[in-house]
Amino acid sequence: DGGITQSPKYLFRKEGQNVTLSCEQNLNHDAMYWYRQDPGQGLRLIYYSQIVNDFQKGDIAEGYSVSREKKESFPLTVTSAQKNPTAFYLCASSPAEAGNTIYFGEGSWLTVV
Amino acid sequence: RKEVEQDPGPFNVPEGATVAFNCTYSNSASQSFFWYRQDCRKEPKLLMSVYSSGNEDGRFTAQLNRASQYISLLIRDSKLSDSATYLCVVNARGGNQFYFGTGTSLTVIP
């Protein structure tokens, strides 16, 4: 099936640890995104990438890092510098053409224990 | 000022009711508009795109008012299964810049 695959779905992290969330898409989309959603709140953009080997910071990039070595893959690392990482993380992708919509993976739940 | 604003609700309506949500956007150059549905603890999913001429999909009608910079979603004959959060999404500059409202919560009551 075509789509966006995020893993793991649930992840527990100890304070001080880095964790990496995987995002893979087989939709041949150029642009990929990472959003964070806290309970009862809207989506906030962490990072986005419009092309391989290039990415830009979103509104809340501090404490996060990404890479875009392949068109299909856009992993997100939550570093120990992120002070409040417990949240729902959504990876998304969209085609490059204007007017196209955005598609989401099923999300990853990260909890700091 | 936020790029996209929605009334968070909650909207609690009886089955069979008609309910409407509005969403305003700040950038007059915005090009594309969408409504997404998000169920509890799930990812947002595209409900419908919003076209200048308005569009309808079954019980759902979406409209765009460029002059007043708002989009609307009308749900007729509400079903229990319509209970969800509805997100307004705007593509402000074409290409790949998307802006999300915080969502409007709808609960349809038996």
CSV table of C-alpha atoms in Angstrom, one decimal:
chain,number,residue,atom,x,y,z
A,1,ASP,CA,0.0,0.0,0.0
A,2,GLY,CA,1.2,3.5,-0.7
A,3,GLY,CA,1.5,5.8,2.2
A,4,ILE,CA,3.6,7.2,5.0
A,5,THR,CA,5.0,4.8,7.7
A,6,GLN,CA,6.1,6.0,11.0
A,7,SER,CA,7.8,3.9,13.6
A,8,PRO,CA,7.8,3.2,16.4
A,9,LYS,CA,4.1,4.0,17.3
A,10,TYR,CA,4.9,4.2,21.0
A,11,LEU,CA,8.2,5.0,22.5
A,12,PHE,CA,9.3,5.6,26.0
A,13,ARG,CA,12.5,7.6,26.7
A,14,LYS,CA,14.5,8.2,29.8
A,15,GLU,CA,15.5,11.8,30.5
A,16,GLY,CA,18.8,12.6,28.9
A,17,GLN,CA,18.5,10.1,26.1
A,18,ASN,CA,18.3,10.9,22.4
A,19,VAL,CA,15.6,9.0,20.4
A,20,THR,CA,15.0,8.8,16.7
A,21,LEU,CA,11.6,8.5,15.1
A,22,SER,CA,11.5,7.0,11.6
A,23,CYS,CA,9.4,8.3,8.7
A,24,GLU,CA,9.3,6.6,5.3
A,25,GLN,CA,7.0,7.4,2.4
A,26,ASN,CA,6.5,5.7,-0.9
A,27,LEU,CA,4.3,8.4,-2.5
A,28,ASN,CA,7.2,9.9,-4.3
A,29,HIS,CA,6.5,13.2,-2.6
A,30,ASP,CA,9.2,15.9,-2.6
A,31,ALA,CA,8.3,17.6,0.6
A,32,MET,CA,8.3,16.1,4.0
A,33,TYR,CA,7.4,17.5,7.4
A,34,TRP,CA,7.5,16.8,11.1
A,35,TYR,CA,4.9,18.2,13.4
A,36,ARG,CA,4.3,18.0,17.1
A,37,GLN,CA,0.9,17.9,18.7
A,38,ASP,CA,0.3,18.3,22.4
A,39,PRO,CA,-3.0,17.2,24.0
A,40,GLY,CA,-5.9,19.5,23.1
A,41,GLN,CA,-3.6,21.7,20.9
A,42,GLY,CA,-2.9,22.3,17.3
A,43,LEU,CA,0.0,21.1,15.1
A,44,ARG,CA,3.3,22.9,15.4
A,45,LEU,CA,5.9,22.5,12.7
A,46,ILE,CA,9.3,21.2,13.8
A,47,TYR,CA,11.2,20.8,10.6
A,48,TYR,CA,10.5,20.5,6.9
A,49,SER,CA,12.3,19.4,3.8
A,50,GLN,CA,11.5,20.3,0.2
A,51,ILE,CA,14.3,18.4,-1.4
A,52,VAL,CA,16.9,15.7,-0.6
A,53,ASN,CA,19.8,17.0,1.4
A,54,ASP,CA,18.0,20.2,2.4
A,55,PHE,CA,15.7,21.1,5.3
A,56,GLN,CA,14.5,24.1,7.2
A,57,LYS,CA,13.6,24.8,10.8
A,58,GLY,CA,10.0,25.2,11.6
A,59,ASP,CA,8.5,27.1,14.6
A,60,ILE,CA,9.8,24.8,17.3
A,61,ALA,CA,13.1,23.2,16.0
A,62,GLU,CA,15.1,23.6,19.2
A,63,GLY,CA,16.0,20.3,20.7
A,64,TYR,CA,15.3,18.4,17.5
A,65,SER,CA,17.4,17.4,14.4
A,66,VAL,CA,16.6,15.8,11.1
A,67,SER,CA,18.2,14.5,8.0
A,68,ARG,CA,17.1,14.0,4.4
A,69,GLU,CA,19.5,11.7,2.7
A,70,LYS,CA,16.9,9.9,0.6
A,71,LYS,CA,13.7,11.2,-0.9
A,72,GLU,CA,11.7,8.5,0.9
A,73,SER,CA,13.1,9.0,4.4
A,74,PHE,CA,13.0,11.9,6.9
A,75,PRO,CA,14.0,10.7,10.4
A,76,LEU,CA,13.5,13.0,13.4
A,77,THR,CA,15.9,12.8,16.4
A,78,VAL,CA,14.6,14.2,19.7
A,79,THR,CA,17.7,15.2,21.6
A,80,SER,CA,18.2,15.5,25.3
A,81,ALA,CA,18.1,19.3,24.8
A,82,GLN,CA,14.4,19.1,24.2
A,83,LYS,CA,13.1,19.8,27.7
A,84,ASN,CA,9.5,18.7,27.3
A,85,PRO,CA,9.4,16.0,24.6
A,86,THR,CA,6.3,14.1,25.6
A,87,ALA,CA,3.9,14.6,22.7
A,88,PHE,CA,2.4,13.1,19.6
A,89,TYR,CA,4.7,13.4,16.6
A,90,LEU,CA,3.3,13.4,13.1
A,91,CYS,CA,5.3,13.0,9.9
A,92,ALA,CA,3.7,14.3,6.7
A,93,SER,CA,4.5,14.6,3.0
A,94,SER,CA,3.2,16.5,0.0
A,95,PRO,CA,3.9,16.8,-3.7
A,96,ALA,CA,5.8,19.8,-4.9
A,97,GLU,CA,3.0,21.3,-7.0
A,98,ALA,CA,1.1,24.2,-5.6
A,99,GLY,CA,-2.4,23.4,-4.5
A,100,ASN,CA,-1.7,19.8,-3.5
A,101,THR,CA,-2.7,18.6,-0.1
A,102,ILE,CA,-0.6,17.1,2.7
A,103,TYR,CA,-0.8,13.5,3.9
A,104,PHE,CA,0.1,12.2,7.4
A,105,GLY,CA,1.5,9.1,8.8
A,106,GLU,CA,-0.2,7.4,11.8
A,107,GLY,CA,2.0,9.2,14.3
A,108,SER,CA,4.4,8.3,17.1
A,109,TRP,CA,3.7,8.8,20.7
A,110,LEU,CA,6.7,9.7,22.7
A,111,THR,CA,6.7,9.6,26.5
A,112,VAL,CA,9.5,10.6,28.8
A,113,VAL,CA,9.7,8.5,31.9
B,1,ARG,CA,-1.8,37.3,14.6
B,2,LYS,CA,-2.2,33.6,13.8
B,3,GLU,CA,-2.2,32.5,10.1
B,4,VAL,CA,-5.4,30.4,10.7
B,5,GLU,CA,-7.9,30.8,13.4
B,6,GLN,CA,-10.8,28.5,14.4
B,7,ASP,CA,-13.3,28.5,17.2
B,8,PRO,CA,-12.2,25.5,19.3
B,9,GLY,CA,-15.7,24.7,20.4
B,10,PRO,CA,-16.7,22.2,21.7
B,11,PHE,CA,-19.8,21.9,19.6
B,12,ASN,CA,-22.3,19.4,21.1
B,13,VAL,CA,-25.2,18.7,18.8
B,14,PRO,CA,-27.9,16.1,18.6
B,15,GLU,CA,-28.0,13.5,15.9
B,16,GLY,CA,-29.6,14.8,12.7
B,17,ALA,CA,-28.7,18.4,13.4
B,18,THR,CA,-26.9,20.7,11.0
B,19,VAL,CA,-23.7,22.3,12.2
B,20,ALA,CA,-21.3,24.8,10.7
B,21,PHE,CA,-17.7,25.7,11.4
B,22,ASN,CA,-15.9,28.7,10.2
B,23,CYS,CA,-12.2,29.4,9.9
B,24,THR,CA,-10.4,32.7,9.1
B,25,TYR,CA,-7.1,33.1,7.5
B,26,SER,CA,-4.8,36.2,7.6
B,27,ASN,CA,-2.8,35.9,4.4
B,28,SER,CA,-4.8,37.2,1.4
B,29,ALA,CA,-2.4,35.5,-0.9
B,30,SER,CA,-3.4,32.1,0.4
B,31,GLN,CA,-4.0,29.7,-2.5
B,32,SER,CA,-5.4,26.4,-1.3
B,33,PHE,CA,-7.8,25.5,1.5
B,34,PHE,CA,-8.7,22.2,3.1
B,35,TRP,CA,-10.8,20.6,5.9
B,36,TYR,CA,-9.2,17.7,7.7
B,37,ARG,CA,-10.8,15.4,10.3
B,38,GLN,CA,-8.8,14.1,13.3
B,39,ASP,CA,-10.2,11.4,15.5
B,40,CYS,CA,-8.9,11.1,19.1
B,41,ARG,CA,-5.3,10.0,19.2
B,42,LYS,CA,-5.1,9.5,15.4
B,43,GLU,CA,-3.6,11.4,12.5
B,44,PRO,CA,-5.5,14.1,10.6
B,45,LYS,CA,-7.1,12.9,7.4
B,46,LEU,CA,-8.3,14.9,4.5
B,47,LEU,CA,-12.0,15.5,4.5
B,48,MET,CA,-12.3,17.8,1.6
B,49,SER,CA,-10.6,20.5,-0.4
B,50,VAL,CA,-12.3,23.9,-0.6
B,51,TYR,CA,-12.8,25.5,-4.0
B,52,SER,CA,-13.8,29.0,-4.8
B,53,SER,CA,-17.1,27.9,-6.2
B,54,GLY,CA,-17.9,25.9,-3.2
B,55,ASN,CA,-18.1,22.1,-3.2
B,56,GLU,CA,-20.3,19.4,-1.7
B,57,ASP,CA,-19.6,15.8,-0.8
B,58,GLY,CA,-22.7,14.0,0.5
B,59,ARG,CA,-23.7,15.7,3.8
B,60,PHE,CA,-20.6,17.9,3.8
B,61,THR,CA,-20.4,21.3,2.1
B,62,ALA,CA,-17.4,23.5,2.0
B,63,GLN,CA,-17.3,27.2,1.0
B,64,LEU,CA,-14.6,29.8,0.5
B,65,ASN,CA,-15.1,33.5,0.9
B,66,ARG,CA,-11.9,35.3,-0.3
B,67,ALA,CA,-13.2,38.8,0.3
B,68,SER,CA,-13.7,38.1,4.0
B,69,GLN,CA,-10.9,35.5,4.2
B,70,TYR,CA,-12.8,32.7,5.7
B,71,ILE,CA,-13.7,29.1,4.8
B,72,SER,CA,-16.7,27.2,6.2
B,73,LEU,CA,-17.7,23.6,6.6
B,74,LEU,CA,-21.4,22.6,6.9
B,75,ILE,CA,-22.4,19.2,8.1
B,76,ARG,CA,-26.0,18.2,7.5
B,77,ASP,CA,-27.9,15.4,9.2
B,78,SER,CA,-25.1,14.8,11.8
B,79,LYS,CA,-24.2,11.2,12.6
B,80,LEU,CA,-22.6,9.9,15.8
B,81,SER,CA,-19.6,9.0,13.6
B,82,ASP,CA,-19.1,12.6,12.7
B,83,SER,CA,-17.8,13.2,16.3
B,84,ALA,CA,-14.2,14.3,15.8
B,85,THR,CA,-12.0,17.4,15.6
B,86,TYR,CA,-12.1,19.3,12.4
B,87,LEU,CA,-9.0,21.2,11.3
B,88,CYS,CA,-8.9,24.0,8.8
B,89,VAL,CA,-5.7,24.0,6.7
B,90,VAL,CA,-4.4,26.7,4.4
B,91,ASN,CA,-1.6,26.6,1.9
B,92,ALA,CA,-0.5,30.2,2.2
B,93,ARG,CA,2.1,30.6,-0.5
B,94,GLY,CA,1.6,27.7,-2.8
B,95,GLY,CA,4.1,24.9,-2.8
B,96,ASN,CA,4.7,23.4,0.5
B,97,GLN,CA,3.8,25.9,3.3
B,98,PHE,CA,0.8,24.7,5.2
B,99,TYR,CA,-0.9,26.4,8.1
B,100,PHE,CA,-3.2,24.6,10.5
B,101,GLY,CA,-6.0,25.9,12.7
B,102,THR,CA,-6.1,24.4,16.2
B,103,GLY,CA,-9.3,22.5,15.4
B,104,THR,CA,-12.9,22.6,16.3
B,105,SER,CA,-14.2,19.7,18.4
B,106,LEU,CA,-17.6,18.2,17.5
B,107,THR,CA,-19.5,15.7,19.5
B,108,VAL,CA,-22.8,14.4,18.1
B,109,ILE,CA,-25.1,13.2,20.9
B,110,PRO,CA,-27.7,10.4,20.5
